[in-house]
Short mmCIF file of C-alpha atoms in Angstrom, two decimals:
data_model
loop_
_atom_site.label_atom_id
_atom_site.label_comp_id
_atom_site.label_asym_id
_atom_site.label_seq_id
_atom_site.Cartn_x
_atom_site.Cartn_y
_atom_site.Cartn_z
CA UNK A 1 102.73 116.87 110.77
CA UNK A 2 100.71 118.51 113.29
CA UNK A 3 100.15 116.81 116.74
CA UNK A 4 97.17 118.48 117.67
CA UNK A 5 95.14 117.36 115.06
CA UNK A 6 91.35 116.13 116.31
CA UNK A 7 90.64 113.82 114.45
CA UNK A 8 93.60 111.25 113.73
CA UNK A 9 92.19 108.06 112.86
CA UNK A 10 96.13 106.73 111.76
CA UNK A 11 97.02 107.23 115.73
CA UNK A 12 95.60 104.11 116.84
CA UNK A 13 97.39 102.12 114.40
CA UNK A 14 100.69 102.42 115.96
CA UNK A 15 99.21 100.48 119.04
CA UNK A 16 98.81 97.84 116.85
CA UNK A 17 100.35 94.39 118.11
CA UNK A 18 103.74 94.07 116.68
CA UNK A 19 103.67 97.97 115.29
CA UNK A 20 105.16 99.99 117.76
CA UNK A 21 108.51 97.45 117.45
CA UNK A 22 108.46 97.41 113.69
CA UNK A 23 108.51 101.12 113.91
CA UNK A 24 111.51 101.46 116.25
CA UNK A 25 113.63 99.26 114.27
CA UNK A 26 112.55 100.61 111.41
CA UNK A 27 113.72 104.29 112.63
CA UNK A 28 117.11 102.43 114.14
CA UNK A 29 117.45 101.11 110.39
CA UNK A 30 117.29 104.76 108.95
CA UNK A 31 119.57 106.16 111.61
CA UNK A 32 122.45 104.29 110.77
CA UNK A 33 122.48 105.29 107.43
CA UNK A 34 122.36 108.86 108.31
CA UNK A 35 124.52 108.34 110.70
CA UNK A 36 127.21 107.30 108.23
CA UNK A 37 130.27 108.86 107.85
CA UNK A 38 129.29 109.15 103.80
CA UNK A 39 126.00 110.87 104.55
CA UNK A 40 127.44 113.78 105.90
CA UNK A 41 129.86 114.44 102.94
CA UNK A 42 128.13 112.84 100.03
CA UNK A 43 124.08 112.51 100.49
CA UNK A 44 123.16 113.70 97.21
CA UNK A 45 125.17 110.70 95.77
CA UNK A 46 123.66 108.28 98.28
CA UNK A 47 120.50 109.70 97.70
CA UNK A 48 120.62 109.55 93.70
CA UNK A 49 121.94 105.77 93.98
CA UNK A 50 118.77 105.06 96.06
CA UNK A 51 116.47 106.47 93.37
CA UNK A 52 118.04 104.59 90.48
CA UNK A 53 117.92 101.02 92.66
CA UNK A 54 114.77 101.91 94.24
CA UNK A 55 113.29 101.96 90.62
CA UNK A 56 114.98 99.21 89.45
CA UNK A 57 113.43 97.16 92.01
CA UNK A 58 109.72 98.73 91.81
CA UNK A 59 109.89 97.78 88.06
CA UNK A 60 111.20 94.61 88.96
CA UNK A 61 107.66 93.85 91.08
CA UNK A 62 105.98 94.90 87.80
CA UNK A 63 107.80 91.80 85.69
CA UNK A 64 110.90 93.95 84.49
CA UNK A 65 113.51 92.55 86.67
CA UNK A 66 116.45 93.63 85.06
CA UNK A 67 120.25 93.74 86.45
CA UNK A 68 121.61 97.08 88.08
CA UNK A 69 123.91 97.42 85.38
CA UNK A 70 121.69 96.83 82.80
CA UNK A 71 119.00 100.16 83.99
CA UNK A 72 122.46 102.25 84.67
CA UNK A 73 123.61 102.00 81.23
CA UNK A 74 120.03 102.26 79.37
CA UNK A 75 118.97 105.37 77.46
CA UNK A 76 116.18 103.61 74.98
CA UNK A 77 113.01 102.77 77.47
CA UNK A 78 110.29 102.92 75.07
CA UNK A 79 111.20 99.75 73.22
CA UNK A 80 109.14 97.29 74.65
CA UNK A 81 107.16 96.09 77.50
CA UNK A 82 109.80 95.57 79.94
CA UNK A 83 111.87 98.67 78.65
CA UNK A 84 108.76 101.24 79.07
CA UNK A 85 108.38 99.63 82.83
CA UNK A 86 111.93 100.12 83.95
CA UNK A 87 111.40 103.93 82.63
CA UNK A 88 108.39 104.51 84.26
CA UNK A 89 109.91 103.62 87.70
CA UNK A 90 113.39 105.90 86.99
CA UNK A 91 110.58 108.73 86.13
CA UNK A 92 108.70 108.17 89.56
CA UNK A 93 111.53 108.10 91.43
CA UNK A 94 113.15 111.02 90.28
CA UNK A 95 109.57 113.11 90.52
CA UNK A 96 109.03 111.85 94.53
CA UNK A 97 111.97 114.09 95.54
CA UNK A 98 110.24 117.22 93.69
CA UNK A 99 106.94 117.05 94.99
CA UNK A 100 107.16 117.19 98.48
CA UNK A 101 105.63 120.96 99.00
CA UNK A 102 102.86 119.87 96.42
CA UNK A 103 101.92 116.76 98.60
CA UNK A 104 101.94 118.06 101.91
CA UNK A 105 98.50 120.48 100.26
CA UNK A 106 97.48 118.86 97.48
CA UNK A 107 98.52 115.08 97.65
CA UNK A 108 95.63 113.96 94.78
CA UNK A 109 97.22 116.61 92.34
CA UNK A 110 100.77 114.89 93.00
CA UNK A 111 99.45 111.24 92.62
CA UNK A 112 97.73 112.28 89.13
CA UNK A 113 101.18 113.78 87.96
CA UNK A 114 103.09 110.12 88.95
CA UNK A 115 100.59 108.22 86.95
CA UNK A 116 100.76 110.72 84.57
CA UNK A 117 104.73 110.73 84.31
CA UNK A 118 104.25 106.89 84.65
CA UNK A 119 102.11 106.41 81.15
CA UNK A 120 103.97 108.37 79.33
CA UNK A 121 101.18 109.36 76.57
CA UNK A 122 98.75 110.91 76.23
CA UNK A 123 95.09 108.71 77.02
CA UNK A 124 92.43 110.25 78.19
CA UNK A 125 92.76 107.40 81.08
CA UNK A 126 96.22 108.67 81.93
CA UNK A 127 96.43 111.16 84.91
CA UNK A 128 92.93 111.11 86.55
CA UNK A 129 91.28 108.18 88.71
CA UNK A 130 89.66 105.75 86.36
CA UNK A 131 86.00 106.18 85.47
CA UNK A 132 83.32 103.49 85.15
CA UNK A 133 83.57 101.06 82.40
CA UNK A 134 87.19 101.95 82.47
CA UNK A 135 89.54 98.00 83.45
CA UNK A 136 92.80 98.01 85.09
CA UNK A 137 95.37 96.51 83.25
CA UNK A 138 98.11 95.43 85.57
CA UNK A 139 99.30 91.91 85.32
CA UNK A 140 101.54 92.34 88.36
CA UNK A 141 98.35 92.94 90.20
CA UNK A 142 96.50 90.00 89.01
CA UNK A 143 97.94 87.42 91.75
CA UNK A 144 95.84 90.12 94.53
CA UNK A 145 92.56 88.33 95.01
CA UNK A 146 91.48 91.27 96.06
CA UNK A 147 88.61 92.86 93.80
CA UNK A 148 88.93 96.10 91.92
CA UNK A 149 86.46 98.58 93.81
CA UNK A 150 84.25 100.49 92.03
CA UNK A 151 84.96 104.18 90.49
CA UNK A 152 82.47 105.97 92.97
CA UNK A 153 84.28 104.15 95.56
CA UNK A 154 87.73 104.97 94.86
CA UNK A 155 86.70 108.48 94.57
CA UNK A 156 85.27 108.47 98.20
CA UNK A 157 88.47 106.92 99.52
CA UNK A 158 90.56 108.78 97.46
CA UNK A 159 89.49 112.47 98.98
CA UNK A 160 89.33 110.93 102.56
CA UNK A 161 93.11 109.81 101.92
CA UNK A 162 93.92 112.94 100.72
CA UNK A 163 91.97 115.18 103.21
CA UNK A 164 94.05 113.07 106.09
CA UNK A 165 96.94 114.09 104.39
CA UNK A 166 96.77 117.22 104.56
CA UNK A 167 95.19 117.60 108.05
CA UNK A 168 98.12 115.49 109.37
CA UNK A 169 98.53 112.75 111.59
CA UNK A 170 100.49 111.95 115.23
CA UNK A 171 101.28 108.34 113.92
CA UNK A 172 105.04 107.27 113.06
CA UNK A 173 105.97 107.74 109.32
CA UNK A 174 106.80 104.13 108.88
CA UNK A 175 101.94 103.89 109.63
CA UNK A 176 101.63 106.78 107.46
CA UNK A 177 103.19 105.64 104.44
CA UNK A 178 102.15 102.09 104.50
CA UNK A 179 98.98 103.46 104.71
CA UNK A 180 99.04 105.81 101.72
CA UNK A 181 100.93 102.68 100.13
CA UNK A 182 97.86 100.26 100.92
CA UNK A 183 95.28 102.16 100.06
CA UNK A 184 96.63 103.28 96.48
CA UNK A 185 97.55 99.53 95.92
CA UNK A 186 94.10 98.51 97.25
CA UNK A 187 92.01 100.54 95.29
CA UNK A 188 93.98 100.45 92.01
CA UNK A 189 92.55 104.16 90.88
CA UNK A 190 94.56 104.38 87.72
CA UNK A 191 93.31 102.12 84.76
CA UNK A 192 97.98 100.84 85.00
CA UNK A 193 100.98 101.40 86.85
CA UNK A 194 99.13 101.74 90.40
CA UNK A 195 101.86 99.40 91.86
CA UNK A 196 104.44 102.26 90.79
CA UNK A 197 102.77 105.08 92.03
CA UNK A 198 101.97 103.53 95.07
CA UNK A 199 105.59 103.17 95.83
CA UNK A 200 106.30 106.24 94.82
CA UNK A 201 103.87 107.49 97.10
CA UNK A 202 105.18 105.69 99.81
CA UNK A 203 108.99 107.01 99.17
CA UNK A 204 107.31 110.90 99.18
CA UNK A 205 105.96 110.01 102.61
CA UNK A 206 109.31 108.62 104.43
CA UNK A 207 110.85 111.92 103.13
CA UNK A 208 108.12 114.67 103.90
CA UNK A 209 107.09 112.69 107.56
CA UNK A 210 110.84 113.58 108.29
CA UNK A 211 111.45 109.40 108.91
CA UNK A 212 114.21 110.10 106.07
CA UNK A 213 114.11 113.41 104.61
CA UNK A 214 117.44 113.39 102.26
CA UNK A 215 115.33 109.98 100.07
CA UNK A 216 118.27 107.67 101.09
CA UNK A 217 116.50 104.31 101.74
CA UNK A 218 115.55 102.40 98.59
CA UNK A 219 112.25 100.94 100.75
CA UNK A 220 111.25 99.66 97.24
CA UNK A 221 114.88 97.11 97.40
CA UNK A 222 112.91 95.31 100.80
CA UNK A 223 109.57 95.14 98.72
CA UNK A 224 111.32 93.59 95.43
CA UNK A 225 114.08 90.99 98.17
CA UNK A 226 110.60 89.72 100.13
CA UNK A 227 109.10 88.76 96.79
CA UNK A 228 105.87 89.54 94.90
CA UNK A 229 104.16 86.48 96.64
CA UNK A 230 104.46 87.96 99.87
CA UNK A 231 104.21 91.80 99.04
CA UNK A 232 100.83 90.86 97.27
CA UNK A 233 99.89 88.44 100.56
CA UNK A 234 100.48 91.24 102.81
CA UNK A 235 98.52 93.77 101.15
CA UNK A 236 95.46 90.90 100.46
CA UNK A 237 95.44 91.00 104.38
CA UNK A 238 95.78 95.15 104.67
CA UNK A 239 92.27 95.56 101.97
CA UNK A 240 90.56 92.94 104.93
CA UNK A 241 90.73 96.28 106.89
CA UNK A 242 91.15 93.88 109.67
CA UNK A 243 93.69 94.83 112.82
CA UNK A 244 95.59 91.80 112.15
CA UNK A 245 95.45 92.36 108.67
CA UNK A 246 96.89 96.21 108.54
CA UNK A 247 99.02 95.46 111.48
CA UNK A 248 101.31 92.89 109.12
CA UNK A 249 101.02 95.31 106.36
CA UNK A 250 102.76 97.41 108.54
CA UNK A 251 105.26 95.20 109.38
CA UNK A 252 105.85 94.13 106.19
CA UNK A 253 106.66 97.59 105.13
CA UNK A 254 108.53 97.80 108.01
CA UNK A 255 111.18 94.88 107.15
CA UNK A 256 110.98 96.30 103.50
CA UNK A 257 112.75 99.54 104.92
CA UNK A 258 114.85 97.99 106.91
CA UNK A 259 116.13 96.07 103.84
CA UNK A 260 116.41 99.60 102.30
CA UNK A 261 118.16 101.36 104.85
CA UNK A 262 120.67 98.31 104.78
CA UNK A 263 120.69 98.32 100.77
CA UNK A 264 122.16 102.36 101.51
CA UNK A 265 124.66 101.21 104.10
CA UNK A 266 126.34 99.42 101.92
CA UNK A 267 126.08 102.23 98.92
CA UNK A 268 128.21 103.69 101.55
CA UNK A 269 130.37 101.52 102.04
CA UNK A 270 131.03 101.19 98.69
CA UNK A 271 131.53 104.99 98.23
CA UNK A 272 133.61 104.97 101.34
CA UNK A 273 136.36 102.76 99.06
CA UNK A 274 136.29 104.45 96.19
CA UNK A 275 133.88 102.44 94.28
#
């Protein structure tokens, strides 16, 4: 992104107490798994493993916590709940890597396609920011505490998010994307599945801020080991917009990476001996 921007109001968050060291092991994290031997022969399998756990973990914050095994050898997910969850987070995944050039100019356009690829159908809810009178229905969300803000709100935030997305920022990519990742889950635009596309969102950043451009690290594996308690506790203290607040939301990303990037080292691994 472009250093000289003017106005970068992410910058200062990276002098955030406790930021600046969650970033640099974050990025120490992320360099050993492109470091790896595997990486330089084999990225596109490392990278496709990451997708498939990386959405079996997102749908596993929604309530669909289903074995590895069990969303590797799946072809029906439209047969219930659980099912359609699961194959809204292997769709979201597998868009993220495709919409890189979209996002970098028109990141509102690519968050409408997630949550439209997310649904599935064809509501007039689905694909646009939700509209007044319009609920969100997403239990996994319910345990926030946090309330929903309202439509004209969201839309304010919404085009500011977007607008600093495209201007570009100086701050590390580890700020950036639990930024984007915060904000989506904190203002819940969609009427479902903002917990999805937020983490979606947040796996497009890592790649197009360059902190891991092939989509190895499965940062959704560190949000799903930490637990739903604390993911929701973390953001709770993010929407208080205080520094403390965003600062552990930061950090809290920042472990969830880490967790990632040491989920990939062992995809490696396990590549490395034939598995």
């Amino acid at each position: 992104m472009n250093a000289d921007t003017p106005s970068d109001p992410l910058a200062p968050l990276g002098d955030l107490p406790g930021v600046a060291a969650a970033v640099a092991s974050v990025r120490a994290a992320v360099d050993r798994v492109h470091g790896h031997r595997v990486m330089r022969r084999r990225s596109p399998e490392v990278a496709a493993e990451s997708a498939l756990r990386g959405a079996r973990a997102s749908a596993a914050l929604d309530g669909a916590d289903w074995a590895l095994e069990e969303v590797r050898r799946r072809s029906d997910f439209g047969a219930d709940d659980a099912a359609r969850t699961v194959g809204a987070a292997l769709r979201l995944t597998g868009e993220a890597g495709q919409a890189l050039d979209v996002w970098r100019v028109s990141p509102l356009r690519v968050l409408a396609r997630l949550h439209l690829l997310a649904a599935g159908d064809a509501r007039a809810s689905v694909g646009r920011p939700r509209t007044g009178g319009e609920p969100v229905d997403e239990p996994a969300l319910a345990g926030l505490g946090v309330p929903v803000p309202p439509p004209d709100e969201v839309a304010a935030r919404l085009d500011a998010l977007g607008r600093l997305v495209v201007a570009g920022t100086r701050a590390p990519a580890l700020v950036q994307a639990a930024v984007v990742h915060g904000e989506l889950l904190a203002l819940r635009p969609f009427t479902s599945y903002n917990g999805q596309v937020a983490r979606a969102a947040q796996r497009i950043v890592l790649v197009a801020a360059g902190l891991d451009p092939k989509g190895a690290v499965p940062t959704e594996v560190g949000h799903a080991e930490e637990g739903r308690d604390a993911y929701l506790a973390a953001l709770a203290g993010y929407a208080t917009g205080t520094p403390g607040g965003v600062a552990e939301w930061i950090a809290h990303c920042g472990r969830a990476a880490e967790l990632g990037a040491r989920e990939s080292v062992a995809v490696c691994e396990a590549l490395q001996r034939g598995a």
